[in-house]
CSV table of C-alpha atoms in Angstrom, one decimal:
chain,number,residue,atom,x,y,z
O,1,MET,CA,21.6,5.7,18.0
O,2,THR,CA,20.5,8.6,15.9
O,3,THR,CA,17.5,8.1,13.6
O,4,VAL,CA,18.3,8.6,9.9
O,5,TYR,CA,15.4,9.2,7.4
O,6,ARG,CA,15.7,9.1,3.7
O,7,THR,CA,13.0,9.5,1.1
O,8,TYR,CA,12.9,9.1,-2.7
O,9,ASN,CA,10.2,10.3,-5.0
O,10,ASP,CA,9.4,10.2,-8.7
O,11,ILE,CA,7.1,11.9,-11.2
O,12,PRO,CA,7.0,10.1,-14.6
O,13,ASN,CA,7.8,11.9,-17.8
O,14,GLU,CA,6.0,9.4,-19.9
O,15,VAL,CA,2.5,9.2,-18.5
O,16,TRP,CA,0.7,6.7,-20.7
O,17,LYS,CA,3.1,4.0,-21.6
O,18,LYS,CA,4.0,1.2,-19.2
O,19,HIS,CA,7.7,0.4,-18.6
O,20,ILE,CA,9.2,-3.1,-18.4
O,21,ARG,CA,10.8,-2.2,-15.1
O,22,GLY,CA,7.5,-1.3,-13.5
O,23,SER,CA,5.6,1.9,-12.7
O,24,SER,CA,8.8,3.7,-11.5
O,25,PRO,CA,12.2,2.5,-12.9
O,26,ALA,CA,13.9,5.3,-11.0
O,27,LEU,CA,12.5,4.2,-7.6
O,28,LEU,CA,13.4,0.6,-8.4
O,29,THR,CA,17.0,1.7,-8.9
O,30,GLN,CA,17.0,3.6,-5.6
O,31,LEU,CA,15.4,0.6,-3.8
O,32,ILE,CA,18.0,-1.8,-5.1
O,33,SER,CA,20.7,0.6,-3.9
O,34,GLU,CA,19.2,0.8,-0.4
O,35,LEU,CA,19.0,-3.1,-0.2
O,36,ASP,CA,22.5,-3.8,-1.5
O,37,GLY,CA,24.7,-5.6,1.1
O,38,ALA,CA,21.8,-6.8,3.2
O,39,LYS,CA,22.3,-10.0,5.2
O,40,LYS,CA,18.6,-10.7,5.7
O,41,ILE,CA,15.5,-9.2,4.0
O,42,SER,CA,11.8,-9.6,4.7
O,43,ILE,CA,9.5,-8.3,1.9
O,44,SER,CA,5.7,-7.8,2.3
O,45,PHE,CA,4.5,-6.8,-1.2
O,46,PHE,CA,1.0,-6.6,-2.5
O,47,LEU,CA,2.4,-7.7,-5.9
O,48,TYR,CA,5.7,-9.5,-6.4
O,49,ASN,CA,6.3,-10.0,-10.1
O,50,ASN,CA,9.2,-7.7,-11.1
O,51,PRO,CA,11.9,-9.8,-12.7
O,52,TYR,CA,14.5,-7.0,-12.3
O,53,LEU,CA,13.9,-6.7,-8.6
O,54,HIS,CA,14.0,-10.5,-8.3
O,55,ALA,CA,17.2,-10.8,-10.2
O,56,PHE,CA,18.8,-8.5,-7.7
O,57,ILE,CA,17.4,-10.5,-4.8
O,58,GLU,CA,18.9,-13.6,-6.3
O,59,LYS,CA,22.3,-11.9,-6.4
O,60,LEU,CA,22.0,-11.0,-2.8
O,61,VAL,CA,21.2,-14.6,-1.9
O,62,GLU,CA,24.3,-15.8,-3.8
O,63,GLN,CA,26.2,-13.5,-1.4
O,64,GLY,CA,24.7,-15.2,1.6
O,65,CYS,CA,21.6,-13.1,2.2
O,66,GLU,CA,18.5,-14.8,3.6
O,67,VAL,CA,15.2,-13.6,1.9
O,68,ASN,CA,11.6,-14.0,3.0
O,69,ILE,CA,8.9,-12.9,0.7
O,70,TYR,CA,5.2,-12.5,1.6
O,71,SER,CA,2.6,-11.8,-1.1
O,72,ILE,CA,-0.8,-12.8,-2.5
O,73,PRO,CA,-1.8,-15.8,-4.5
O,74,LEU,CA,-1.6,-15.8,-8.3
O,75,ASN,CA,-5.4,-15.5,-8.3
O,76,GLY,CA,-4.9,-11.8,-7.4
O,77,TYR,CA,-2.8,-10.9,-10.4
O,78,ASP,CA,-4.4,-9.3,-13.5
O,79,GLU,CA,-4.4,-11.6,-16.5
O,80,ARG,CA,-5.1,-8.9,-19.0
O,81,VAL,CA,-2.3,-8.5,-21.6
O,82,LYS,CA,-0.5,-5.1,-21.5
O,83,GLU,CA,2.0,-3.4,-23.7
O,84,LEU,CA,5.3,-2.7,-21.9
O,85,TYR,CA,8.0,-0.5,-23.3
O,86,LYS,CA,11.8,-0.3,-22.9
O,87,SER,CA,13.6,2.9,-22.2
O,88,ASN,CA,13.1,4.6,-25.5
O,89,TYR,CA,9.4,3.9,-25.5
O,90,SER,CA,9.4,3.1,-29.3
O,91,TYR,CA,6.8,1.0,-31.0
O,92,LYS,CA,9.5,-1.6,-32.0
O,93,ASP,CA,10.9,-1.8,-28.5
O,94,LYS,CA,8.0,-3.3,-26.5
O,95,ILE,CA,6.6,-6.6,-25.3
O,96,ARG,CA,3.1,-7.9,-24.6
O,97,THR,CA,2.5,-9.7,-21.3
O,98,SER,CA,0.4,-9.6,-18.1
O,99,LYS,CA,1.0,-9.2,-14.4
O,100,PHE,CA,-0.1,-12.8,-13.9
O,101,GLU,CA,2.3,-14.2,-16.5
O,102,TYR,CA,5.3,-12.6,-14.8
O,103,ALA,CA,4.1,-13.4,-11.3
O,104,GLU,CA,3.8,-17.0,-12.3
O,105,LYS,CA,7.4,-16.9,-13.7
O,106,VAL,CA,8.8,-15.3,-10.6
O,107,TYR,CA,7.0,-17.6,-8.2
O,108,LYS,CA,8.2,-20.6,-10.2
O,109,ARG,CA,11.8,-19.4,-10.1
O,110,ILE,CA,11.5,-19.2,-6.4
O,111,THR,CA,10.1,-22.6,-5.9
O,112,THR,CA,12.5,-24.3,-8.2
O,113,GLY,CA,15.6,-22.2,-7.4
O,114,ASN,CA,17.7,-21.2,-4.4
O,115,LYS,CA,16.3,-22.5,-1.1
O,116,ASN,CA,17.5,-19.4,0.7
O,117,ILE,CA,14.5,-17.5,-0.8
O,118,ASN,CA,11.4,-18.4,1.1
O,119,LEU,CA,8.0,-17.4,-0.5
O,120,LYS,CA,4.9,-17.5,1.7
O,121,ILE,CA,1.4,-16.7,0.7
O,122,PHE,CA,-1.1,-14.6,2.7
O,123,PRO,CA,-4.4,-15.5,1.0
O,124,HIS,CA,-6.7,-13.5,3.3
O,125,THR,CA,-9.7,-12.0,1.4
O,126,TYR,CA,-12.3,-9.6,2.6
O,127,ILE,CA,-15.7,-8.5,1.5
O,128,TRP,CA,-18.0,-6.0,3.4
O,129,ASN,CA,-20.8,-5.8,0.9
O,130,LYS,CA,-21.4,-7.1,-2.6
O,131,GLN,CA,-20.0,-4.5,-5.0
O,132,LYS,CA,-17.8,-4.1,-8.0
O,133,PHE,CA,-14.1,-4.2,-7.2
O,134,SER,CA,-11.3,-2.9,-9.4
O,135,ARG,CA,-9.1,-5.8,-8.6
O,136,GLY,CA,-11.7,-8.5,-9.5
O,137,SER,CA,-13.6,-10.9,-7.4
O,138,ASN,CA,-10.6,-12.0,-5.3
O,139,LEU,CA,-10.0,-9.0,-3.1
O,140,TYR,CA,-6.9,-9.6,-1.0
O,141,SER,CA,-6.2,-7.6,2.1
O,142,LEU,CA,-2.4,-7.5,1.8
O,143,HIS,CA,-2.0,-4.0,0.2
O,144,ASN,CA,1.2,-2.7,1.9
O,145,LYS,CA,4.7,-2.5,0.4
O,146,SER,CA,7.1,-2.8,3.3
O,147,ILE,CA,10.6,-4.2,3.7
O,148,LEU,CA,12.7,-5.1,6.8
O,149,ALA,CA,16.4,-5.2,5.8
O,150,GLU,CA,19.1,-6.2,8.2
O,151,PHE,CA,22.7,-5.2,7.7
O,152,GLU,CA,25.9,-5.7,9.7
O,153,ASP,CA,25.7,-2.1,10.8
O,154,GLY,CA,22.0,-1.9,11.6
O,155,VAL,CA,18.4,-2.2,10.2
O,156,LYS,CA,16.5,-0.4,7.5
O,157,CYS,CA,12.7,-0.2,7.7
O,158,ILE,CA,11.2,0.7,4.3
O,159,SER,CA,7.7,1.5,3.2
O,160,SER,CA,6.5,2.5,-0.2
O,161,SER,CA,3.5,3.8,-2.1
O,162,CYS,CA,5.0,2.1,-5.2
O,163,ASN,CA,4.0,-1.5,-6.0
O,164,PHE,CA,7.2,-2.0,-8.0
O,165,ALA,CA,5.0,-4.3,-10.2
O,166,LEU,CA,5.6,-5.3,-13.8
O,167,GLY,CA,2.5,-4.1,-15.7
O,168,ASP,CA,1.6,-1.2,-13.5
O,169,PRO,CA,1.1,2.2,-15.3
O,170,PRO,CA,3.4,5.2,-14.7
O,171,HIS,CA,2.7,6.8,-11.3
O,172,SER,CA,4.0,9.4,-9.0
O,173,ASP,CA,5.3,7.5,-6.1
O,174,ASN,CA,7.7,7.6,-3.1
O,175,PHE,CA,9.3,5.4,-0.5
O,176,LEU,CA,10.6,6.1,3.0
O,177,VAL,CA,13.7,4.6,4.6
O,178,ILE,CA,14.1,4.6,8.4
O,179,LYS,CA,17.4,3.6,10.0
O,180,GLY,CA,18.4,3.6,13.7
O,181,ASN,CA,14.9,4.0,15.1
O,182,ALA,CA,14.1,1.4,17.7
O,183,ASN,CA,10.3,2.2,17.5
O,184,ALA,CA,10.2,1.4,13.8
O,185,GLU,CA,12.3,-1.7,14.1
O,186,LYS,CA,10.1,-3.1,16.9
O,187,ILE,CA,6.8,-2.8,14.9
O,188,PHE,CA,8.4,-4.1,11.7
O,189,LYS,CA,9.8,-7.1,13.5
O,190,ASP,CA,6.5,-7.8,15.2
O,191,TYR,CA,4.6,-7.4,12.0
O,192,PHE,CA,6.8,-9.8,10.0
O,193,SER,CA,6.9,-12.2,12.9
O,194,ILE,CA,3.1,-12.5,13.0
O,195,LEU,CA,2.9,-12.5,9.2
O,196,ASP,CA,5.4,-15.3,9.0
O,197,GLN,CA,3.5,-17.4,11.5
O,198,ILE,CA,0.1,-17.2,9.8
O,199,SER,CA,1.3,-17.2,6.1
O,200,LEU,CA,1.5,-20.4,4.1
O,201,PRO,CA,4.7,-21.7,2.4
O,202,ILE,CA,4.0,-21.6,-1.3
O,203,ASP,CA,4.1,-25.4,-1.7
O,204,ASN,CA,1.6,-25.8,1.2
O,205,TYR,CA,-0.6,-23.2,-0.3
O,206,ILE,CA,-0.7,-24.9,-3.6
O,207,SER,CA,-1.7,-28.2,-2.0
O,208,LEU,CA,-4.3,-26.6,0.2
O,209,SER,CA,-5.8,-24.6,-2.7
O,210,LYS,CA,-6.7,-27.8,-4.6
O,211,ASN,CA,-9.5,-28.4,-2.1
O,212,HIS,CA,-10.1,-25.1,-0.5
O,213,PHE,CA,-10.9,-21.5,-1.6
O,214,ASP,CA,-8.9,-18.6,-0.5
O,215,PHE,CA,-11.9,-17.1,1.4
O,216,GLU,CA,-11.8,-20.1,3.7
O,217,TYR,CA,-8.5,-18.8,5.1
O,218,VAL,CA,-9.5,-17.2,8.5
O,219,VAL,CA,-7.4,-14.9,10.6
O,220,THR,CA,-7.7,-14.3,14.3
O,221,PRO,CA,-6.1,-11.0,15.4
O,222,VAL,CA,-3.3,-10.7,18.0
O,223,ASN,CA,-3.7,-8.0,20.6
O,224,LEU,CA,-0.6,-5.7,20.9
O,225,LYS,CA,0.1,-3.0,23.5
O,226,ASP,CA,0.8,0.3,21.9
O,227,ILE,CA,4.5,0.8,22.6
O,228,TYR,CA,5.2,1.9,19.1
O,229,VAL,CA,4.5,5.7,19.4
O,230,THR,CA,5.1,6.7,15.7
O,231,ASP,CA,5.1,3.6,13.4
O,232,TYR,CA,2.2,1.2,12.9
O,233,PHE,CA,0.7,-1.5,10.7
O,234,THR,CA,-3.0,-2.2,10.1
O,235,ALA,CA,-3.8,-5.8,9.4
O,236,PRO,CA,-6.6,-8.4,10.1
O,237,PHE,CA,-4.1,-10.0,12.5
O,238,ILE,CA,-3.4,-6.9,14.6
O,239,LYS,CA,-5.3,-5.1,17.3
O,240,TYR,CA,-3.8,-2.3,19.5
O,241,GLU,CA,-5.0,-2.2,23.1
O,242,GLY,CA,-8.0,-4.3,22.2
O,243,MET,CA,-9.1,-2.0,19.3
O,244,GLY,CA,-9.0,-3.1,15.7
O,245,SER,CA,-5.8,-1.8,14.1
O,246,ASN,CA,-7.6,0.2,11.3
O,247,HIS,CA,-9.9,2.0,13.9
O,248,TYR,CA,-6.8,2.6,16.1
O,249,ILE,CA,-4.8,4.2,13.3
O,250,GLN,CA,-7.7,6.3,12.1
O,251,LYS,CA,-7.9,7.7,15.6
O,252,LYS,CA,-4.2,8.6,15.4
O,253,ILE,CA,-4.6,10.3,12.0
O,254,ILE,CA,-7.6,12.3,13.3
O,255,GLU,CA,-5.5,13.5,16.3
O,256,PHE,CA,-2.7,14.4,13.8
O,257,ILE,CA,-5.1,16.4,11.6
O,258,GLN,CA,-6.6,18.2,14.6
O,259,SER,CA,-3.1,19.4,15.7
O,260,ALA,CA,-2.9,21.6,12.6
O,261,ARG,CA,-2.2,25.3,13.1
O,262,ASN,CA,-1.1,26.4,9.6
O,263,ARG,CA,-1.5,23.8,6.9
O,264,ILE,CA,-2.7,20.4,5.9
O,265,TYR,CA,-1.5,19.0,2.6
O,266,LEU,CA,-3.1,15.6,1.7
O,267,CYS,CA,-1.8,13.6,-1.3
O,268,SER,CA,-3.5,10.3,-2.1
O,269,GLN,CA,-4.6,8.2,-5.1
O,270,HIS,CA,-8.1,8.2,-3.6
O,271,PHE,CA,-9.7,10.4,-1.0
O,272,SER,CA,-13.3,9.4,-0.2
O,273,ASP,CA,-13.5,8.0,3.3
O,274,ILE,CA,-17.0,9.3,3.9
O,275,ASP,CA,-20.1,7.1,4.5
O,276,SER,CA,-17.7,4.3,5.5
O,277,PHE,CA,-18.8,0.7,5.0
O,278,ASP,CA,-18.1,0.4,8.8
O,279,ASN,CA,-20.4,2.6,10.9
O,280,LYS,CA,-17.8,2.4,13.7
O,281,ALA,CA,-15.2,4.2,11.6
O,282,ASN,CA,-14.8,7.9,11.5
O,283,SER,CA,-14.1,10.1,8.5
O,284,LEU,CA,-11.1,12.2,7.6
O,285,VAL,CA,-13.2,14.2,5.2
O,286,GLU,CA,-15.4,15.3,8.1
O,287,GLN,CA,-12.4,16.1,10.2
O,288,LEU,CA,-11.0,18.4,7.5
O,289,ILE,CA,-14.2,20.5,7.3
O,290,ASN,CA,-14.1,21.0,11.1
O,291,VAL,CA,-10.5,22.3,11.1
O,292,ASP,CA,-9.9,26.0,11.9
O,293,ARG,CA,-10.6,28.1,8.8
O,294,ASN,CA,-7.2,29.8,9.2
O,295,VAL,CA,-5.5,26.5,8.3
O,296,ASP,CA,-4.6,26.2,4.6
O,297,ILE,CA,-5.9,22.8,3.3
O,298,LYS,CA,-4.9,21.3,0.0
O,299,VAL,CA,-6.2,18.0,-1.3
O,300,LEU,CA,-4.4,16.3,-4.2
O,301,LYS,CA,-5.6,13.1,-5.7
O,302,GLN,CA,-5.8,10.9,-8.8
O,303,THR,CA,-9.4,9.8,-9.1
O,304,ARG,CA,-12.6,11.6,-9.9
O,305,ALA,CA,-16.1,10.1,-9.5
O,306,HIS,CA,-16.2,8.7,-13.1
O,307,ASN,CA,-13.0,6.8,-12.4
O,308,GLN,CA,-14.5,4.6,-9.7
O,309,ALA,CA,-17.3,2.0,-9.2
O,310,GLN,CA,-18.1,3.7,-5.9
O,311,GLY,CA,-17.7,7.2,-7.4
O,312,TRP,CA,-20.6,8.8,-5.6
O,313,ARG,CA,-18.5,8.9,-2.4
O,314,THR,CA,-15.8,10.9,-4.3
O,315,ALA,CA,-18.4,13.2,-5.7
O,316,LYS,CA,-19.9,13.8,-2.3
O,317,THR,CA,-16.5,14.4,-0.8
O,318,GLU,CA,-15.7,17.0,-3.5
O,319,LYS,CA,-19.0,18.8,-2.9
O,320,ILE,CA,-18.5,18.9,0.9
O,321,LEU,CA,-14.9,20.3,0.6
O,322,LYS,CA,-16.0,22.9,-2.0
O,323,GLY,CA,-18.1,24.4,0.8
O,324,CYS,CA,-14.9,25.2,2.8
O,325,PRO,CA,-13.2,28.4,1.8
O,326,ASN,CA,-9.8,27.3,3.1
O,327,VAL,CA,-9.8,24.0,1.1
O,328,SER,CA,-8.3,23.7,-2.4
O,329,GLN,CA,-8.8,20.5,-4.4
O,330,ARG,CA,-6.8,19.3,-7.4
O,331,TYR,CA,-6.4,16.0,-9.3
O,332,TRP,CA,-4.0,14.4,-11.8
O,333,ASN,CA,-5.3,11.3,-13.5
O,334,PRO,CA,-3.9,8.7,-13.9
O,335,ILE,CA,-0.7,9.8,-12.2
O,336,ILE,CA,-1.1,10.4,-8.5
O,337,HIS,CA,-0.3,7.3,-6.4
O,338,ASP,CA,1.5,8.8,-3.4
O,339,LYS,CA,-0.1,8.5,0.0
O,340,PHE,CA,1.0,11.1,2.6
O,341,ILE,CA,-0.3,14.0,4.8
O,342,ILE,CA,1.7,17.0,5.8
O,343,VAL,CA,0.5,18.8,8.9
O,344,ASP,CA,2.5,22.0,9.7
O,345,GLU,CA,6.1,20.7,10.1
O,346,LYS,CA,5.2,17.0,10.5
O,347,ILE,CA,4.2,14.3,8.1
O,348,LEU,CA,2.4,11.0,7.9
O,349,VAL,CA,3.7,8.6,5.2
O,350,THR,CA,1.6,5.6,4.5
O,351,THR,CA,1.0,2.8,2.0
O,352,GLY,CA,-2.8,3.1,2.4
O,353,ASN,CA,-5.3,5.3,0.6
O,354,PHE,CA,-8.1,7.2,2.4
O,355,THR,CA,-11.2,5.2,1.3
O,356,PRO,CA,-14.4,3.9,2.8
O,357,THR,CA,-12.8,0.5,3.3
O,358,GLN,CA,-9.4,1.6,4.5
O,359,PHE,CA,-10.4,2.3,8.1
O,360,ALA,CA,-13.2,-0.4,8.3
O,361,TRP,CA,-12.5,-3.2,10.8
O,362,GLN,CA,-14.6,-6.0,12.1
O,363,GLU,CA,-13.6,-9.2,13.8
O,364,ASN,CA,-15.9,-12.1,13.0
O,365,ARG,CA,-17.5,-10.3,10.1
O,366,GLU,CA,-19.9,-12.5,8.1
O,367,MET,CA,-18.5,-12.5,4.6
O,368,THR,CA,-20.6,-14.0,1.8
O,369,TYR,CA,-18.9,-15.5,-1.3
O,370,LEU,CA,-20.8,-16.8,-4.3
O,371,VAL,CA,-19.4,-20.0,-6.0
O,372,ASP,CA,-21.4,-21.6,-8.7
O,373,GLU,CA,-24.5,-19.7,-7.6
O,374,LYS,CA,-24.1,-21.1,-4.1
O,375,GLN,CA,-23.5,-18.7,-1.1
O,376,ASN,CA,-20.6,-19.5,1.2
O,377,LYS,CA,-20.7,-17.6,4.5
O,378,ILE,CA,-17.4,-17.2,6.4
O,379,LEU,CA,-16.7,-15.5,9.7
O,380,ASN,CA,-13.5,-13.6,9.3
O,381,THR,CA,-11.7,-10.4,10.2
O,382,PHE,CA,-12.2,-7.5,7.8
O,383,SER,CA,-9.1,-5.3,7.5
O,384,GLU,CA,-6.7,-4.0,4.9
O,385,VAL,CA,-2.9,-4.3,5.5
O,386,ASN,CA,-0.9,-1.1,5.4
O,387,SER,CA,1.9,0.7,7.2
O,388,TYR,CA,1.8,4.2,8.8
O,389,HIS,CA,4.7,6.4,9.8
O,390,PHE,CA,4.3,9.7,11.7
O,391,LEU,CA,7.5,11.8,11.8
O,392,GLU,CA,8.8,15.2,12.5
O,393,ASP,CA,12.0,15.8,10.4
O,394,GLU,CA,12.6,19.1,8.7
O,395,VAL,CA,14.6,17.7,5.8
O,396,ILE,CA,12.1,14.9,5.1
O,397,VAL,CA,9.1,17.3,5.3
O,398,ASN,CA,10.7,19.7,3.0
O,399,LYS,CA,11.4,17.0,0.4
O,400,TYR,CA,7.8,15.9,0.5
O,401,LEU,CA,6.7,19.5,0.3
O,402,GLY,CA,8.8,19.9,-2.9
O,403,HIS,CA,7.3,16.7,-4.3
O,404,PHE,CA,3.8,17.9,-3.4
O,405,ASP,CA,4.3,21.3,-5.0
O,406,SER,CA,5.6,19.8,-8.2
O,407,LEU,CA,2.5,17.6,-8.5
O,408,TRP,CA,0.2,20.4,-7.5
O,409,ASP,CA,1.6,22.7,-10.3
O,410,LYS,CA,0.9,20.0,-12.9
O,411,SER,CA,-2.6,19.1,-11.6
O,412,GLU,CA,-6.0,20.4,-12.5
O,413,VAL,CA,-8.5,22.2,-10.3
O,414,VAL,CA,-11.5,20.1,-9.1
């Protein structure tokens, strides 16, 4: 079977007002189109609170589709009230709500509605050191946005930089569709199989959470042989060939960068994986400065040092890269949310950023949580959950190049 790739990308026209259909109404429309007609769908989303997406899922279920959804507890949703606008973005045409409020509504619709929609919670949290976190005190590892959709004529594997979340600000985003690729199907099915086994049905989670904190949920990783070649997931429940999945994937990315002969174009919301929390992790920043000086390197991102609690790493990264004559740096705040790297005629598309936590991994890490001034120490696996796709396809690479160039032209020089 021939592999078919499709990619969709979006750059918002309205950059400050949040839309009621999420950060990218255009990508939501395209995603719904890709899922239409599916017989079985597994969804692994960091945030699942979009009523428009869920209304479509309910229609699929009415047509006989089986749906499994894996997401984080309601504790992980922002309770701050936001203003959301409809299509004309007028003052009169808006609502005020929060991510939490709509997640609560969607979760309730699932638990009281059609039994062919199964919602499971993956409450794994992770802390390396005490620090300020942008997502609050409950830092959940499930960051990826991936879908396995099964049809009568085959399977689609989908990964997205977009959260598709109600309450998210406008972002540039993309998603990748892979069809007819046995490698991708294998890792997606293995990922969802393990995730299903270790996640908790929503009712079970609610009962358990009455007497237990989320940080008490401990994950033991499964060791997989690397038969996947091009597509991978990082997760606290995955090791490859005995190596922590985040370490393993970073090694793959470094090899990918080292293969460059002409260009490296990196696009990510954050790029600061230097002085990692994990001293066993490497650094993509340091790899870039060691690349042959004849290679054209462009780094495009959203955040500067003043946008982050750990901004000194971003400042240090920018300073190091400014010392390389073949490296150009630009930013567009608050828009850039894509996550990909183009190397010559190949590309890595991922759901993960390139940060000091992204490639950190440790099994039996001692994590300390403070509750009512009392320290709780838990041994758990530290890891973020994301997907990674290495591919060599001229059409797809050219589409991402066009998307990158459009963002680059609108961005500012660091």
